[in-house]
mmCIF file of C-alpha atoms in Angstrom:
data_model
loop_
_atom_site.group_PDB
_atom_site.id
_atom_site.type_symbol
_atom_site.label_atom_id
_atom_site.label_comp_id
_atom_site.label_asym_id
_atom_site.label_seq_id
_atom_site.Cartn_x
_atom_site.Cartn_y
_atom_site.Cartn_z
ATOM 1 C CA MET A 14 -0.017 -0.026 -0.019
ATOM 2 C CA PHE A 15 1.394 3.503 -0.919
ATOM 3 C CA ILE A 16 1.184 6.254 1.597
ATOM 4 C CA ASP A 17 -0.700 9.394 0.514
ATOM 5 C CA CYS A 18 2.108 11.770 0.670
ATOM 6 C CA LYS A 19 0.578 14.303 -1.724
ATOM 7 C CA ASN A 20 -2.572 14.709 0.660
ATOM 8 C CA ILE A 21 0.142 15.434 3.535
ATOM 9 C CA ALA A 22 1.905 18.117 1.265
ATOM 10 C CA LYS A 23 -1.526 19.539 0.500
ATOM 11 C CA SER A 24 -2.425 20.157 4.155
ATOM 12 C CA ILE A 25 0.899 21.999 4.743
ATOM 13 C CA ASP A 26 0.400 23.974 1.566
ATOM 14 C CA GLU A 27 -2.953 25.248 2.753
ATOM 15 C CA LYS A 28 -1.264 26.687 6.006
ATOM 16 C CA THR A 29 1.172 28.344 3.839
ATOM 17 C CA ILE A 30 -1.261 29.957 1.741
ATOM 18 C CA THR A 31 -2.965 31.350 4.994
ATOM 19 C CA LEU A 32 0.382 32.877 5.820
ATOM 20 C CA THR A 33 0.990 34.304 2.389
ATOM 21 C CA LYS A 34 -2.176 36.249 2.336
ATOM 22 C CA MET A 35 -0.679 38.426 4.989
ATOM 23 C CA THR A 36 2.954 38.671 4.005
ATOM 24 C CA LYS A 37 5.094 38.688 0.849
ATOM 25 C CA PRO A 38 7.766 36.047 1.386
ATOM 26 C CA LYS A 39 10.806 35.715 -0.950
ATOM 27 C CA LEU A 40 12.834 32.514 -1.419
ATOM 28 C CA VAL A 41 15.966 32.697 -3.413
ATOM 29 C CA SER A 42 17.571 29.583 -4.904
ATOM 30 C CA LEU A 43 21.290 29.402 -6.163
ATOM 31 C CA ALA A 44 23.122 27.157 -8.331
ATOM 32 C CA VAL A 45 26.554 26.865 -9.658
ATOM 33 C CA ASN A 46 27.015 25.664 -13.356
ATOM 34 C CA PRO A 47 23.746 23.748 -12.864
ATOM 35 C CA ASP A 48 23.096 20.716 -15.280
ATOM 36 C CA GLU A 49 19.629 20.289 -16.997
ATOM 37 C CA GLY A 50 18.224 18.231 -14.065
ATOM 38 C CA THR A 51 19.111 20.878 -11.616
ATOM 39 C CA LEU A 52 17.603 23.345 -13.708
ATOM 40 C CA SER A 53 14.416 21.491 -14.020
ATOM 41 C CA TYR A 54 14.174 21.087 -10.577
ATOM 42 C CA LEU A 55 14.692 24.909 -9.896
ATOM 43 C CA ARG A 56 12.066 25.556 -12.168
ATOM 44 C CA SER A 57 9.556 23.349 -10.590
ATOM 45 C CA GLN A 58 10.562 25.011 -7.379
ATOM 46 C CA GLN A 59 9.681 28.441 -8.768
ATOM 47 C CA LYS A 60 6.344 27.208 -10.165
ATOM 48 C CA LYS A 61 5.453 25.748 -6.752
ATOM 49 C CA ALA A 62 6.549 28.766 -4.750
ATOM 50 C CA ARG A 63 4.437 31.217 -6.956
ATOM 51 C CA SER A 64 1.483 28.913 -6.600
ATOM 52 C CA LEU A 65 1.682 29.615 -2.941
ATOM 53 C CA ASN A 66 2.021 33.395 -3.316
ATOM 54 C CA ILE A 67 5.838 33.233 -2.617
ATOM 55 C CA ASP A 68 8.145 35.508 -4.738
ATOM 56 C CA HIS A 69 11.012 33.216 -6.073
ATOM 57 C CA GLU A 70 14.305 34.234 -7.732
ATOM 58 C CA ILE A 71 16.901 31.984 -9.209
ATOM 59 C CA PHE A 72 20.725 32.796 -9.516
ATOM 60 C CA MET A 73 22.935 30.699 -11.847
ATOM 61 C CA LEU A 74 26.429 31.401 -10.956
ATOM 62 C CA ASN A 75 29.893 30.185 -12.506
ATOM 63 C CA SER A 76 32.058 29.853 -9.627
ATOM 64 C CA VAL A 77 32.067 28.916 -5.768
ATOM 65 C CA GLU A 78 33.509 32.273 -5.331
ATOM 66 C CA ALA A 79 30.783 33.974 -6.835
ATOM 67 C CA LEU A 80 28.314 31.897 -4.796
ATOM 68 C CA SER A 81 30.023 32.666 -1.495
ATOM 69 C CA GLU A 82 29.787 36.430 -2.476
ATOM 70 C CA LYS A 83 26.216 36.141 -3.308
ATOM 71 C CA LEU A 84 25.274 34.347 -0.201
ATOM 72 C CA LEU A 85 26.914 36.955 2.005
ATOM 73 C CA ASP A 86 24.760 39.626 0.136
ATOM 74 C CA LEU A 87 21.425 37.602 0.463
ATOM 75 C CA SER A 88 22.153 37.053 4.003
ATOM 76 C CA LYS A 89 22.038 40.682 4.505
ATOM 77 C CA ASP A 90 18.948 41.427 2.401
ATOM 78 C CA GLU A 91 15.923 42.141 4.555
ATOM 79 C CA THR A 92 13.675 41.518 1.510
ATOM 80 C CA VAL A 93 14.954 37.787 1.306
ATOM 81 C CA HIS A 94 13.315 35.523 3.716
ATOM 82 C CA GLY A 95 14.860 32.038 2.650
ATOM 83 C CA ILE A 96 18.068 30.857 0.788
ATOM 84 C CA PHE A 97 18.415 27.518 -1.009
ATOM 85 C CA VAL A 98 21.471 26.315 -2.592
ATOM 86 C CA ALA A 99 21.201 23.531 -5.181
ATOM 87 C CA HIS A 100 23.284 20.372 -4.728
ATOM 88 C CA PRO A 101 25.590 18.855 -5.428
ATOM 89 C CA LEU A 102 28.152 21.615 -5.276
ATOM 90 C CA PRO A 103 31.120 21.654 -7.871
ATOM 91 C CA LYS A 104 33.927 19.195 -7.070
ATOM 92 C CA GLY A 105 36.202 20.399 -4.308
ATOM 93 C CA ALA A 106 33.691 22.912 -3.014
ATOM 94 C CA ASP A 107 33.638 23.118 0.920
ATOM 95 C CA GLU A 108 30.069 22.286 1.882
ATOM 96 C CA LEU A 109 30.506 23.305 5.477
ATOM 97 C CA GLN A 110 32.026 26.504 4.467
ATOM 98 C CA ILE A 111 29.251 27.406 1.965
ATOM 99 C CA ALA A 112 26.476 26.258 4.454
ATOM 100 C CA SER A 113 28.004 28.488 7.202
ATOM 101 C CA LEU A 114 27.701 31.675 4.725
ATOM 102 C CA ILE A 115 24.133 31.448 5.202
ATOM 103 C CA ASP A 116 22.047 33.375 7.574
ATOM 104 C CA PRO A 117 20.983 30.728 10.065
ATOM 105 C CA ASP A 118 17.478 32.456 10.112
ATOM 106 C CA LYS A 119 17.258 32.139 6.419
ATOM 107 C CA ASP A 120 18.628 28.617 6.256
ATOM 108 C CA VAL A 121 15.372 26.849 5.116
ATOM 109 C CA GLU A 122 17.192 23.657 4.253
ATOM 110 C CA GLY A 123 18.876 23.417 7.683
ATOM 111 C CA ARG A 124 22.473 22.653 6.509
ATOM 112 C CA ASN A 125 24.128 25.607 8.484
ATOM 113 C CA PRO A 126 26.036 24.239 11.449
ATOM 114 C CA VAL A 127 24.291 26.558 13.861
ATOM 115 C CA ASN A 128 20.957 24.847 12.966
ATOM 116 C CA LEU A 129 22.478 21.366 13.038
ATOM 117 C CA GLY A 130 23.717 22.414 16.508
ATOM 118 C CA ARG A 131 20.304 23.629 17.582
ATOM 119 C CA LEU A 132 18.778 20.202 16.571
ATOM 120 C CA MET A 133 20.957 18.519 19.218
ATOM 121 C CA TYR A 134 19.284 20.689 21.831
ATOM 122 C CA GLY A 135 15.683 19.835 20.517
ATOM 123 C CA GLU A 136 15.148 22.882 18.374
ATOM 124 C CA GLU A 137 13.618 21.621 15.295
ATOM 125 C CA SER A 138 12.350 24.697 13.424
ATOM 126 C CA PHE A 139 15.421 24.639 11.157
ATOM 127 C CA ALA A 140 16.030 20.864 10.858
ATOM 128 C CA PRO A 141 17.141 19.562 7.553
ATOM 129 C CA CYS A 142 13.995 19.665 5.440
ATOM 130 C CA THR A 143 13.981 15.898 4.162
ATOM 131 C CA ALA A 144 14.354 14.625 7.737
ATOM 132 C CA ALA A 145 11.612 16.986 8.807
ATOM 133 C CA ALA A 146 9.448 15.549 6.077
ATOM 134 C CA ILE A 147 10.055 12.006 7.065
ATOM 135 C CA VAL A 148 9.010 12.979 10.593
ATOM 136 C CA GLU A 149 5.796 14.681 9.297
ATOM 137 C CA ILE A 150 5.000 11.587 7.163
ATOM 138 C CA LEU A 151 5.663 9.025 10.189
ATOM 139 C CA THR A 152 3.878 11.061 12.729
ATOM 140 C CA ARG A 153 0.767 11.306 10.639
ATOM 141 C CA THR A 154 0.928 7.571 9.730
ATOM 142 C CA THR A 155 1.808 5.512 12.774
ATOM 143 C CA GLN A 156 2.473 5.930 16.595
ATOM 144 C CA LEU A 157 6.315 6.086 16.963
ATOM 145 C CA MET A 158 6.755 5.623 20.783
ATOM 146 C CA GLY A 159 8.574 2.319 21.298
ATOM 147 C CA LYS A 160 8.859 1.524 17.720
ATOM 148 C CA ASN A 161 11.879 -0.045 16.136
ATOM 149 C CA VAL A 162 13.216 2.155 13.439
ATOM 150 C CA VAL A 163 16.199 1.200 11.108
ATOM 151 C CA ILE A 164 17.705 4.125 8.990
ATOM 152 C CA ILE A 165 19.697 3.066 6.166
ATOM 153 C CA GLY A 166 21.970 6.164 5.302
ATOM 154 C CA ARG A 167 23.982 8.489 7.582
ATOM 155 C CA SER A 168 24.140 11.701 5.708
ATOM 156 C CA ASN A 169 23.951 15.088 7.661
ATOM 157 C CA THR A 170 20.755 16.040 5.941
ATOM 158 C CA VAL A 171 18.797 12.878 6.240
ATOM 159 C CA GLY A 172 19.965 9.796 8.383
ATOM 160 C CA LEU A 173 21.926 11.585 11.316
ATOM 161 C CA PRO A 174 19.356 14.360 11.876
ATOM 162 C CA LEU A 175 16.483 12.115 11.505
ATOM 163 C CA SER A 176 18.073 9.742 14.099
ATOM 164 C CA VAL A 177 18.098 12.614 16.621
ATOM 165 C CA MET A 178 14.494 13.794 15.772
ATOM 166 C CA LEU A 179 13.155 10.279 16.418
ATOM 167 C CA LEU A 180 14.889 9.687 19.604
ATOM 168 C CA ARG A 181 13.264 12.849 21.173
ATOM 169 C CA ARG A 182 11.315 12.098 24.258
ATOM 170 C CA ASP A 183 8.022 12.964 22.614
ATOM 171 C CA ARG A 184 8.636 10.319 19.961
ATOM 172 C CA SER A 185 10.775 7.849 21.730
ATOM 173 C CA ALA A 186 11.450 5.507 18.983
ATOM 174 C CA THR A 187 14.353 3.106 19.125
ATOM 175 C CA VAL A 188 16.764 3.979 16.418
ATOM 176 C CA THR A 189 19.260 2.115 14.450
ATOM 177 C CA VAL A 190 21.435 3.842 11.713
ATOM 178 C CA CYS A 191 22.805 1.699 9.181
ATOM 179 C CA HIS A 192 24.656 2.117 5.741
ATOM 180 C CA THR A 193 25.595 0.154 2.713
ATOM 181 C CA LYS A 194 28.628 -1.356 4.402
ATOM 182 C CA THR A 195 26.722 -2.420 7.531
ATOM 183 C CA GLN A 196 27.253 -6.242 8.056
ATOM 184 C CA ASP A 197 24.148 -8.556 8.318
ATOM 185 C CA LEU A 198 22.087 -5.439 7.228
ATOM 186 C CA GLU A 199 18.904 -7.765 6.455
ATOM 187 C CA GLU A 200 18.936 -9.120 10.036
ATOM 188 C CA LYS A 201 18.369 -5.699 11.320
ATOM 189 C CA THR A 202 16.001 -4.657 8.675
ATOM 190 C CA VAL A 203 13.551 -7.618 9.193
ATOM 191 C CA GLN A 204 13.216 -6.680 12.917
ATOM 192 C CA ALA A 205 12.245 -3.190 12.366
ATOM 193 C CA ASP A 206 8.730 -1.671 12.415
ATOM 194 C CA ILE A 207 9.903 1.165 10.114
ATOM 195 C CA VAL A 208 12.622 1.249 7.559
ATOM 196 C CA VAL A 209 13.925 4.618 6.038
ATOM 197 C CA VAL A 210 16.159 4.163 3.111
ATOM 198 C CA ALA A 211 18.339 6.994 1.843
ATOM 199 C CA VAL A 212 21.419 5.546 0.078
ATOM 200 C CA GLY A 213 21.155 6.685 -3.823
ATOM 201 C CA HIS A 214 20.879 3.067 -4.939
ATOM 202 C CA ALA A 215 18.143 2.163 -7.309
ATOM 203 C CA GLY A 216 15.989 -0.992 -5.707
ATOM 204 C CA PHE A 217 18.563 -1.276 -2.772
ATOM 205 C CA LEU A 218 15.942 -2.438 -0.352
ATOM 206 C CA LYS A 219 14.322 -5.817 -1.384
ATOM 207 C CA PRO A 220 11.207 -7.508 -0.520
ATOM 208 C CA GLU A 221 13.015 -10.297 1.724
ATOM 209 C CA MET A 222 14.662 -7.467 3.779
ATOM 210 C CA VAL A 223 11.506 -6.389 5.375
ATOM 211 C CA ARG A 224 8.637 -7.983 7.520
ATOM 212 C CA GLU A 225 5.223 -8.159 6.665
ATOM 213 C CA ASN A 226 3.169 -4.655 7.512
ATOM 214 C CA ALA A 227 6.265 -2.798 8.174
ATOM 215 C CA LEU A 228 6.284 0.973 7.130
ATOM 216 C CA VAL A 229 8.996 1.908 4.578
ATOM 217 C CA VAL A 230 10.130 5.464 3.699
ATOM 218 C CA ASP A 231 11.608 5.689 0.507
ATOM 219 C CA VAL A 232 14.053 8.752 0.146
ATOM 220 C CA GLY A 233 16.084 7.686 -2.992
ATOM 221 C CA ILE A 234 15.809 9.682 -6.179
ATOM 222 C CA ASN A 235 17.490 7.762 -9.117
ATOM 223 C CA VAL A 236 17.211 7.867 -12.839
ATOM 224 C CA VAL A 237 17.056 4.549 -14.541
ATOM 225 C CA ASP A 238 16.239 4.247 -18.275
ATOM 226 C CA ASN A 239 14.920 8.135 -18.208
ATOM 227 C CA LYS A 240 12.594 7.023 -15.306
ATOM 228 C CA VAL A 241 12.767 8.371 -11.722
ATOM 229 C CA VAL A 242 12.973 5.544 -9.197
ATOM 230 C CA GLY A 243 13.638 5.120 -5.641
ATOM 231 C CA ASP A 244 15.929 3.113 -3.422
ATOM 232 C CA VAL A 245 13.139 0.578 -2.533
ATOM 233 C CA ASP A 246 12.388 -2.363 -4.868
ATOM 234 C CA PRO A 247 8.750 -1.775 -6.204
ATOM 235 C CA GLU A 248 7.760 -5.169 -5.036
ATOM 236 C CA VAL A 249 8.055 -4.110 -1.292
ATOM 237 C CA GLU A 250 5.004 -2.407 -1.715
ATOM 238 C CA LYS A 251 2.927 -5.732 -1.907
ATOM 239 C CA LYS A 252 3.847 -6.379 1.712
ATOM 240 C CA CYS A 253 4.354 -3.045 3.274
ATOM 241 C CA SER A 254 3.038 0.469 3.521
ATOM 242 C CA LEU A 255 5.608 2.498 1.431
ATOM 243 C CA THR A 256 6.087 6.112 0.334
ATOM 244 C CA PRO A 257 5.863 6.444 -3.544
ATOM 245 C CA VAL A 258 8.772 7.726 -5.818
ATOM 246 C CA PRO A 259 8.027 10.193 -7.169
ATOM 247 C CA GLY A 260 5.442 11.724 -5.295
ATOM 248 C CA GLY A 261 6.413 10.923 -1.781
ATOM 249 C CA VAL A 262 8.907 12.190 0.477
ATOM 250 C CA GLY A 263 10.055 15.018 -1.958
ATOM 251 C CA VAL A 264 6.631 16.586 -2.323
ATOM 252 C CA VAL A 265 6.241 16.996 1.625
ATOM 253 C CA THR A 266 10.016 18.037 1.687
ATOM 254 C CA THR A 267 9.052 20.810 -0.937
ATOM 255 C CA ALA A 268 5.886 21.670 1.016
ATOM 256 C CA ILE A 269 7.840 22.156 4.269
ATOM 257 C CA LEU A 270 10.368 24.376 2.727
ATOM 258 C CA MET A 271 8.001 26.637 1.427
ATOM 259 C CA ASN A 272 5.997 26.721 4.574
ATOM 260 C CA ARG A 273 9.303 27.709 6.349
ATOM 261 C CA VAL A 274 9.900 30.778 4.090
ATOM 262 C CA ALA A 275 6.260 31.815 4.861
ATOM 263 C CA ARG A 276 6.668 31.476 8.603
ATOM 264 C CA ILE A 277 10.082 33.451 8.501
ATOM 265 C CA ALA A 278 8.239 36.278 6.571
ATOM 266 C CA SER A 279 5.163 36.282 9.088
ATOM 267 C CA ARG A 280 7.363 36.461 12.163
ATOM 268 C CA GLY A 281 9.885 39.002 11.152
ATOM 269 C CA GLY A 282 12.726 36.841 10.312
ATOM 270 C CA LYS A 283 12.302 33.870 12.503
ATOM 271 C CA VAL A 284 10.444 30.561 12.193
#
């Protein structure tokens, strides 16, 4: 059974529209030498923003140095409420340095180390958007308290922050963080009530790796034969509740990002 993530995103969008009737939020997205896939995503992001009455501007830059200068300028610009940097960055770019240049109160993606530090103390207003989207999906779909959750993937924007968020006292899940090199991975996943997969490998999670009626969140975005597919084998859907790809975690992530921009604008620069 597929989880209806589009309906979750719609309910978040409705809250965003209520906020944008009172303010005029602005989101700025930046990319360095973007490929066609990145450009396509930014155009769809712009279309989404404008449908929610959010002003959206895109800057295409030709160097990391130009990106750094622009981030400093935008961080000081009081008309800008949210800043988004398209990834991946060019080879050799220092991601920590780039993230640190964004004003933490405009860091709608939650990449700035200040916001990651705040997350450790329980402040989730600027938690990484994808991790926040997964929590939103899970809390609307199941009871987390006491559940065994296996996260496959240990990135700073998904696996690690998600593990912290699920361990919070008000959620109290039991969390195991794994990765593609974890030994006996299947032994861990078949014990889980919830499995989250974010490894960037098409069809990585097979049906035999999950138990009947588990809940599976597919974070993967892969292109195979010109088709977008996730990290989970489609056959898993026959025995588990599964988020679809496309139309799953991604649509909720975008809804949360836009809602943050609107909230920042409505509260004078704070979420």
